[in-house]
mmCIF file of C-alpha atoms in Angstrom:
data_model
loop_
_atom_site.group_PDB
_atom_site.id
_atom_site.type_symbol
_atom_site.label_atom_id
_atom_site.label_comp_id
_atom_site.label_asym_id
_atom_site.label_seq_id
_atom_site.Cartn_x
_atom_site.Cartn_y
_atom_site.Cartn_z
ATOM 1 C CA UNK A 1 135.542 90.304 143.348
ATOM 2 C CA UNK A 2 134.452 93.859 143.979
ATOM 3 C CA UNK A 3 136.970 96.044 145.719
ATOM 4 C CA UNK A 4 135.914 99.188 147.598
ATOM 5 C CA UNK A 5 138.186 102.118 148.355
ATOM 6 C CA UNK A 6 137.699 104.707 151.104
ATOM 7 C CA UNK A 7 139.296 108.229 150.882
ATOM 8 C CA UNK A 8 139.729 110.548 153.842
ATOM 9 C CA UNK A 9 139.350 114.290 153.140
ATOM 10 C CA UNK A 10 138.950 117.514 155.045
ATOM 11 C CA UNK A 11 136.097 119.948 154.855
ATOM 12 C CA UNK A 12 136.192 122.011 151.719
ATOM 13 C CA UNK A 13 138.319 119.648 149.739
ATOM 14 C CA UNK A 14 136.651 118.508 146.504
ATOM 15 C CA UNK A 15 136.183 114.778 146.074
ATOM 16 C CA UNK A 16 136.911 113.106 142.815
ATOM 17 C CA UNK A 17 134.617 110.122 142.392
ATOM 18 C CA UNK A 18 136.249 107.247 140.534
ATOM 19 C CA UNK A 19 134.545 105.696 137.615
ATOM 20 C CA UNK A 20 132.737 102.353 138.130
ATOM 21 C CA UNK A 21 135.183 99.571 137.745
ATOM 22 C CA UNK A 22 132.577 96.618 137.728
ATOM 23 C CA UNK A 23 129.371 96.176 135.613
ATOM 24 C CA UNK A 24 126.781 93.651 136.847
ATOM 25 C CA UNK A 25 124.895 91.710 134.080
ATOM 26 C CA UNK A 26 121.504 90.089 134.977
ATOM 27 C CA UNK A 27 120.212 86.987 132.976
ATOM 28 C CA UNK A 28 121.340 83.641 131.508
ATOM 29 C CA UNK A 29 123.574 83.694 128.524
ATOM 30 C CA UNK A 30 125.572 81.290 126.514
ATOM 31 C CA UNK A 31 125.247 77.543 126.746
ATOM 32 C CA UNK A 32 123.081 77.772 129.887
ATOM 33 C CA UNK A 33 120.415 79.626 127.924
ATOM 34 C CA UNK A 34 120.466 77.067 125.141
ATOM 35 C CA UNK A 35 120.121 74.177 127.666
ATOM 36 C CA UNK A 36 117.150 75.906 129.320
ATOM 37 C CA UNK A 37 115.350 76.353 126.018
ATOM 38 C CA UNK A 38 116.066 72.740 125.112
ATOM 39 C CA UNK A 39 114.641 71.547 128.464
ATOM 40 C CA UNK A 40 111.477 73.638 128.044
ATOM 41 C CA UNK A 41 111.052 72.293 124.496
ATOM 42 C CA UNK A 42 111.464 68.719 125.814
ATOM 43 C CA UNK A 43 108.784 69.295 128.478
ATOM 44 C CA UNK A 44 106.444 70.700 125.837
ATOM 45 C CA UNK A 45 106.964 67.630 123.639
ATOM 46 C CA UNK A 46 106.272 65.276 126.587
ATOM 47 C CA UNK A 47 103.114 67.235 127.407
ATOM 48 C CA UNK A 48 101.863 66.978 123.828
ATOM 49 C CA UNK A 49 102.635 63.226 123.714
ATOM 50 C CA UNK A 50 100.803 62.617 127.028
ATOM 51 C CA UNK A 51 97.810 64.583 125.818
ATOM 52 C CA UNK A 52 97.762 62.608 122.577
ATOM 53 C CA UNK A 53 98.025 59.284 124.441
ATOM 54 C CA UNK A 54 95.223 60.303 126.818
ATOM 55 C CA UNK A 55 92.959 61.207 123.900
ATOM 56 C CA UNK A 56 93.878 57.907 122.151
ATOM 57 C CA UNK A 57 93.062 55.871 125.294
ATOM 58 C CA UNK A 58 89.740 57.671 125.675
ATOM 59 C CA UNK A 59 88.894 56.880 122.063
ATOM 60 C CA UNK A 60 89.984 53.239 122.248
ATOM 61 C CA UNK A 61 88.242 52.518 125.564
ATOM 62 C CA UNK A 62 85.120 54.377 124.421
ATOM 63 C CA UNK A 63 84.982 56.635 127.424
ATOM 64 C CA UNK A 64 81.876 58.781 127.547
ATOM 65 C CA UNK A 65 79.959 60.775 130.164
ATOM 66 C CA UNK A 66 77.693 57.742 130.827
ATOM 67 C CA UNK A 67 80.364 55.063 131.085
ATOM 68 C CA UNK A 68 83.067 53.192 129.224
ATOM 69 C CA UNK A 69 82.299 51.335 126.009
ATOM 70 C CA UNK A 70 79.472 48.824 126.576
ATOM 71 C CA UNK A 71 79.616 49.523 130.316
ATOM 72 C CA UNK A 72 77.168 52.261 131.287
ATOM 73 C CA UNK A 73 76.736 53.796 134.723
ATOM 74 C CA UNK A 74 73.066 54.295 135.669
ATOM 75 C CA UNK A 75 71.167 55.183 138.815
ATOM 76 C CA UNK A 76 70.395 51.490 139.426
ATOM 77 C CA UNK A 77 73.979 50.306 138.978
ATOM 78 C CA UNK A 78 76.045 49.206 135.984
ATOM 79 C CA UNK A 79 74.607 48.219 132.605
ATOM 80 C CA UNK A 80 76.730 46.015 130.363
ATOM 81 C CA UNK A 81 75.890 45.498 126.694
ATOM 82 C CA UNK A 82 77.098 42.487 124.699
ATOM 83 C CA UNK A 83 79.433 39.699 125.874
ATOM 84 C CA UNK A 84 81.985 40.178 128.650
ATOM 85 C CA UNK A 85 84.757 38.067 130.120
ATOM 86 C CA UNK A 86 85.696 38.190 133.814
ATOM 87 C CA UNK A 87 89.129 36.871 134.727
ATOM 88 C CA UNK A 88 88.604 37.286 138.494
ATOM 89 C CA UNK A 89 85.562 36.740 140.763
ATOM 90 C CA UNK A 90 82.622 39.092 140.271
ATOM 91 C CA UNK A 91 80.810 40.418 143.348
ATOM 92 C CA UNK A 92 77.328 41.807 142.767
ATOM 93 C CA UNK A 93 74.039 42.119 144.602
ATOM 94 C CA UNK A 94 71.887 41.454 141.551
ATOM 95 C CA UNK A 95 72.575 40.284 137.986
ATOM 96 C CA UNK A 96 69.793 40.446 135.407
ATOM 97 C CA UNK A 97 69.463 40.622 131.655
ATOM 98 C CA UNK A 98 67.563 42.973 129.417
ATOM 99 C CA UNK A 99 63.827 42.578 129.036
ATOM 100 C CA UNK A 100 64.104 41.328 125.440
ATOM 101 C CA UNK A 101 67.090 38.973 125.895
ATOM 102 C CA UNK A 102 68.213 36.069 128.061
ATOM 103 C CA UNK A 103 71.060 35.916 130.575
ATOM 104 C CA UNK A 104 73.901 33.559 129.625
ATOM 105 C CA UNK A 105 76.672 32.514 132.042
ATOM 106 C CA UNK A 106 79.377 30.483 130.312
ATOM 107 C CA UNK A 107 82.716 29.015 131.386
ATOM 108 C CA UNK A 108 85.168 26.438 130.075
ATOM 109 C CA UNK A 109 85.357 24.747 133.501
ATOM 110 C CA UNK A 110 82.381 25.499 135.740
ATOM 111 C CA UNK A 111 80.127 28.337 136.836
ATOM 112 C CA UNK A 112 79.877 28.910 140.587
ATOM 113 C CA UNK A 113 77.503 31.335 142.287
ATOM 114 C CA UNK A 114 78.070 31.920 146.016
ATOM 115 C CA UNK A 115 75.993 33.758 148.609
ATOM 116 C CA UNK A 116 77.849 35.053 151.661
ATOM 117 C CA UNK A 117 76.800 36.596 154.950
ATOM 118 C CA UNK A 118 78.225 39.695 156.597
ATOM 119 C CA UNK A 119 81.143 37.675 157.984
ATOM 120 C CA UNK A 120 82.130 36.373 154.538
ATOM 121 C CA UNK A 121 80.980 32.784 155.109
ATOM 122 C CA UNK A 122 79.315 30.929 152.232
ATOM 123 C CA UNK A 123 75.622 30.370 153.041
ATOM 124 C CA UNK A 124 74.528 29.103 149.623
ATOM 125 C CA UNK A 125 76.277 27.788 146.525
ATOM 126 C CA UNK A 126 75.221 26.873 143.001
ATOM 127 C CA UNK A 127 77.859 25.072 140.960
ATOM 128 C CA UNK A 128 77.330 24.051 137.344
ATOM 129 C CA UNK A 129 80.070 21.711 136.169
ATOM 130 C CA UNK A 130 80.642 19.593 133.060
ATOM 131 C CA UNK A 131 79.166 16.477 134.707
ATOM 132 C CA UNK A 132 77.054 17.641 137.635
ATOM 133 C CA UNK A 133 74.945 20.512 138.910
ATOM 134 C CA UNK A 134 75.512 20.961 142.649
ATOM 135 C CA UNK A 135 73.396 23.070 144.998
ATOM 136 C CA UNK A 136 74.571 23.630 148.571
ATOM 137 C CA UNK A 137 72.034 25.360 150.804
ATOM 138 C CA UNK A 138 69.758 24.794 153.764
ATOM 139 C CA UNK A 139 66.738 24.654 151.456
ATOM 140 C CA UNK A 140 66.283 24.373 147.692
ATOM 141 C CA UNK A 141 63.001 25.605 146.243
ATOM 142 C CA UNK A 142 61.579 26.072 142.744
ATOM 143 C CA UNK A 143 58.619 28.419 142.365
ATOM 144 C CA UNK A 144 56.203 29.081 139.531
ATOM 145 C CA UNK A 145 55.756 32.488 137.928
ATOM 146 C CA UNK A 146 52.939 33.144 140.424
ATOM 147 C CA UNK A 147 55.217 32.400 143.395
ATOM 148 C CA UNK A 148 53.693 28.964 144.145
ATOM 149 C CA UNK A 149 56.274 26.415 145.417
ATOM 150 C CA UNK A 150 56.658 23.631 142.854
ATOM 151 C CA UNK A 151 59.587 21.697 144.327
ATOM 152 C CA UNK A 152 61.125 22.068 147.799
ATOM 153 C CA UNK A 153 64.027 20.108 149.277
ATOM 154 C CA UNK A 154 65.585 20.314 152.736
ATOM 155 C CA UNK A 155 67.252 17.939 155.180
ATOM 156 C CA UNK A 156 63.927 16.501 156.414
ATOM 157 C CA UNK A 157 61.695 16.113 153.359
ATOM 158 C CA UNK A 158 61.095 16.650 149.659
ATOM 159 C CA UNK A 159 57.851 18.390 148.751
ATOM 160 C CA UNK A 160 56.347 18.422 145.244
ATOM 161 C CA UNK A 161 53.794 21.205 145.047
ATOM 162 C CA UNK A 162 52.398 20.468 141.584
ATOM 163 C CA UNK A 163 49.026 18.865 140.999
ATOM 164 C CA UNK A 164 50.634 15.904 139.240
ATOM 165 C CA UNK A 165 54.049 14.198 139.381
ATOM 166 C CA UNK A 166 54.756 12.146 136.254
ATOM 167 C CA UNK A 167 57.568 9.581 136.027
ATOM 168 C CA UNK A 168 58.262 8.535 132.419
ATOM 169 C CA UNK A 169 61.297 6.275 132.929
ATOM 170 C CA UNK A 170 60.982 2.634 131.839
ATOM 171 C CA UNK A 171 62.042 1.429 135.296
ATOM 172 C CA UNK A 172 59.616 3.738 137.102
ATOM 173 C CA UNK A 173 60.562 5.414 140.370
ATOM 174 C CA UNK A 174 62.621 3.826 143.173
ATOM 175 C CA UNK A 175 61.996 4.948 146.766
ATOM 176 C CA UNK A 176 64.184 3.703 149.604
ATOM 177 C CA UNK A 177 61.743 4.895 152.261
ATOM 178 C CA UNK A 178 58.075 5.743 152.530
ATOM 179 C CA UNK A 179 56.115 7.885 150.077
ATOM 180 C CA UNK A 180 53.087 9.955 151.058
ATOM 181 C CA UNK A 181 50.635 10.829 148.278
ATOM 182 C CA UNK A 182 46.847 10.936 147.869
ATOM 183 C CA UNK A 183 46.844 9.209 144.452
ATOM 184 C CA UNK A 184 49.031 6.821 142.462
ATOM 185 C CA UNK A 185 47.892 6.419 138.861
ATOM 186 C CA UNK A 186 49.394 5.134 135.619
ATOM 187 C CA UNK A 187 49.041 6.725 132.188
ATOM 188 C CA UNK A 188 46.072 5.659 130.039
ATOM 189 C CA UNK A 189 46.478 2.159 128.573
ATOM 190 C CA UNK A 190 49.504 1.536 130.789
ATOM 191 C CA UNK A 191 49.847 -0.848 133.743
ATOM 192 C CA UNK A 192 50.401 0.375 137.287
ATOM 193 C CA UNK A 193 52.844 -1.765 139.226
ATOM 194 C CA UNK A 194 53.835 -1.473 142.896
ATOM 195 C CA UNK A 195 56.695 -3.823 143.747
ATOM 196 C CA UNK A 196 59.092 -4.538 146.586
ATOM 197 C CA UNK A 197 61.687 -7.090 145.351
ATOM 198 C CA UNK A 198 63.299 -7.996 148.678
ATOM 199 C CA UNK A 199 61.126 -6.433 151.399
ATOM 200 C CA UNK A 200 57.476 -5.985 152.217
ATOM 201 C CA UNK A 201 55.074 -3.536 150.619
ATOM 202 C CA UNK A 202 52.676 -1.687 152.899
ATOM 203 C CA UNK A 203 49.820 0.625 151.814
ATOM 204 C CA UNK A 204 48.338 2.586 154.725
ATOM 205 C CA UNK A 205 45.693 5.297 154.915
ATOM 206 C CA UNK A 206 43.798 6.706 157.904
ATOM 207 C CA UNK A 207 40.429 6.790 156.100
ATOM 208 C CA UNK A 208 40.680 3.903 153.633
ATOM 209 C CA UNK A 209 42.579 2.563 150.647
ATOM 210 C CA UNK A 210 40.815 2.438 147.264
ATOM 211 C CA UNK A 211 42.233 0.300 144.448
ATOM 212 C CA UNK A 212 40.449 0.597 141.104
ATOM 213 C CA UNK A 213 41.061 -0.792 137.621
ATOM 214 C CA UNK A 214 38.514 0.681 135.212
ATOM 215 C CA UNK A 215 39.581 -1.294 132.112
ATOM 216 C CA UNK A 216 41.642 -4.214 133.370
ATOM 217 C CA UNK A 217 42.419 -6.450 136.300
ATOM 218 C CA UNK A 218 44.160 -6.202 139.633
ATOM 219 C CA UNK A 219 46.850 -8.710 140.554
ATOM 220 C CA UNK A 220 48.537 -9.188 143.941
ATOM 221 C CA UNK A 221 51.530 -11.556 143.787
ATOM 222 C CA UNK A 222 53.643 -12.618 146.738
ATOM 223 C CA UNK A 223 56.107 -15.399 147.480
ATOM 224 C CA UNK A 224 54.827 -15.689 151.053
ATOM 225 C CA UNK A 225 51.474 -14.598 152.487
ATOM 226 C CA UNK A 226 49.030 -11.904 151.417
ATOM 227 C CA UNK A 227 47.146 -10.603 154.455
ATOM 228 C CA UNK A 228 43.962 -8.534 154.380
ATOM 229 C CA UNK A 229 43.285 -7.313 157.902
ATOM 230 C CA UNK A 230 40.605 -5.019 159.265
ATOM 231 C CA UNK A 231 40.826 -4.082 162.927
ATOM 232 C CA UNK A 232 37.324 -2.626 163.187
ATOM 233 C CA UNK A 233 35.231 -3.766 160.215
ATOM 234 C CA UNK A 234 34.814 -6.560 157.742
ATOM 235 C CA UNK A 235 36.214 -7.780 154.431
ATOM 236 C CA UNK A 236 33.675 -7.462 151.620
ATOM 237 C CA UNK A 237 34.122 -9.204 148.255
ATOM 238 C CA UNK A 238 31.421 -7.622 146.091
ATOM 239 C CA UNK A 239 31.535 -9.427 142.757
ATOM 240 C CA UNK A 240 29.520 -11.837 140.644
ATOM 241 C CA UNK A 241 32.146 -14.608 140.703
ATOM 242 C CA UNK A 242 34.853 -15.521 143.201
ATOM 243 C CA UNK A 243 37.391 -17.993 141.839
ATOM 244 C CA UNK A 244 39.821 -19.898 144.073
ATOM 245 C CA UNK A 245 41.445 -22.343 141.633
ATOM 246 C CA UNK A 246 44.111 -23.758 143.974
ATOM 247 C CA UNK A 247 41.969 -24.208 147.049
ATOM 248 C CA UNK A 248 42.725 -27.428 148.952
ATOM 249 C CA UNK A 249 40.071 -30.123 148.405
ATOM 250 C CA UNK A 250 38.933 -32.626 150.975
ATOM 251 C CA UNK A 251 38.401 -36.405 150.407
ATOM 252 C CA UNK A 252 35.645 -37.337 147.985
ATOM 253 C CA UNK A 253 32.524 -38.593 149.741
ATOM 254 C CA UNK A 254 29.852 -40.976 148.484
ATOM 255 C CA UNK A 255 27.215 -38.241 148.257
ATOM 256 C CA UNK A 256 27.374 -35.354 145.834
ATOM 257 C CA UNK A 257 30.575 -36.542 144.231
ATOM 258 C CA UNK A 258 29.004 -37.141 140.860
ATOM 259 C CA UNK A 259 27.353 -33.737 140.810
ATOM 260 C CA UNK A 260 30.661 -31.882 141.428
ATOM 261 C CA UNK A 261 29.275 -29.663 144.170
ATOM 262 C CA UNK A 262 31.443 -28.477 147.047
ATOM 263 C CA UNK A 263 31.170 -26.316 150.084
ATOM 264 C CA UNK A 264 33.811 -23.970 151.431
ATOM 265 C CA UNK A 265 34.998 -24.755 154.920
ATOM 266 C CA UNK A 266 37.058 -22.590 157.254
ATOM 267 C CA UNK A 267 39.676 -23.858 159.669
ATOM 268 C CA UNK A 268 40.112 -22.262 163.130
ATOM 269 C CA UNK A 269 43.239 -20.479 161.865
ATOM 270 C CA UNK A 270 41.296 -19.014 158.931
ATOM 271 C CA UNK A 271 42.423 -21.462 156.287
ATOM 272 C CA UNK A 272 39.857 -22.284 153.560
ATOM 273 C CA UNK A 273 39.334 -25.667 151.961
ATOM 274 C CA UNK A 274 36.749 -27.421 149.835
ATOM 275 C CA UNK A 275 34.581 -30.249 151.020
ATOM 276 C CA UNK A 276 32.245 -32.371 148.911
ATOM 277 C CA UNK A 277 28.743 -31.096 149.391
ATOM 278 C CA UNK A 278 26.145 -33.362 150.900
ATOM 279 C CA UNK A 279 22.740 -33.160 152.446
ATOM 280 C CA UNK A 280 24.355 -31.816 155.601
ATOM 281 C CA UNK A 281 27.683 -30.115 156.024
ATOM 282 C CA UNK A 282 30.702 -32.337 155.505
ATOM 283 C CA UNK A 283 33.333 -29.924 156.811
ATOM 284 C CA UNK A 284 33.731 -31.877 160.027
ATOM 285 C CA UNK A 285 34.423 -35.055 158.119
ATOM 286 C CA UNK A 286 37.276 -33.478 156.195
ATOM 287 C CA UNK A 287 38.661 -31.311 158.987
ATOM 288 C CA UNK A 288 41.954 -33.199 158.818
ATOM 289 C CA UNK A 289 43.019 -30.604 156.249
ATOM 290 C CA UNK A 290 43.315 -28.093 159.108
ATOM 291 C CA UNK A 291 45.849 -30.294 160.953
#
């Protein structure tokens, strides 16, 4: 504590000034000074360690002015060299590989690619699993390198845009509904077979149906009836020989029986039968076949 003294004097009396009793010392001394130096030294050590760790992280992560390691930042986006593993979903507008290499997407479970709208709803999905490849979209289309549609699928129809569709399976192709095509042809030296095991088989065309066998025969087999019908035209059998081996024969007559000549008769319902040929027609005599 500093104590001050006041002395009262009269004019002309000399004043004796007392010597200073207190000396003020400015600064930190003793153990406080040593603690301050120790604290500053500790801060300097922490700063050096942090700087060393920062430099080590930059070296390990391969930080550079253009990116980090194999990840480079370009004007078009991010460029990643080598193989990478993503533990969480990856959101990107476009993913493409280098010009001289292919793009490989690999996963131990499945690979799923989703397309979302502005509201976050999934509008298209491609899922590649261990047993199935699933595509969920309003329309699925495969184009050629020129942009020509090769294969298009939607809810209403399936369109094959190639010039030729080839089915190489031993059982052929199975269609539950109708098929529209301008040409059905088998491979060279192979048989073409159109079959409906339990239902009917119908071949329709607005301008005609052409069936050709250039190096073989044509067979039409049915358990019930085979009907050739023309609404506005006629049925033409243009061939050198017409063979009807199981045609019903009428009763043998006395004339022409030894020569083995017959004539073909037609019933009112269109049924054909054979009648022994004579000088005149004998169809009326054997018309009981039509009954």
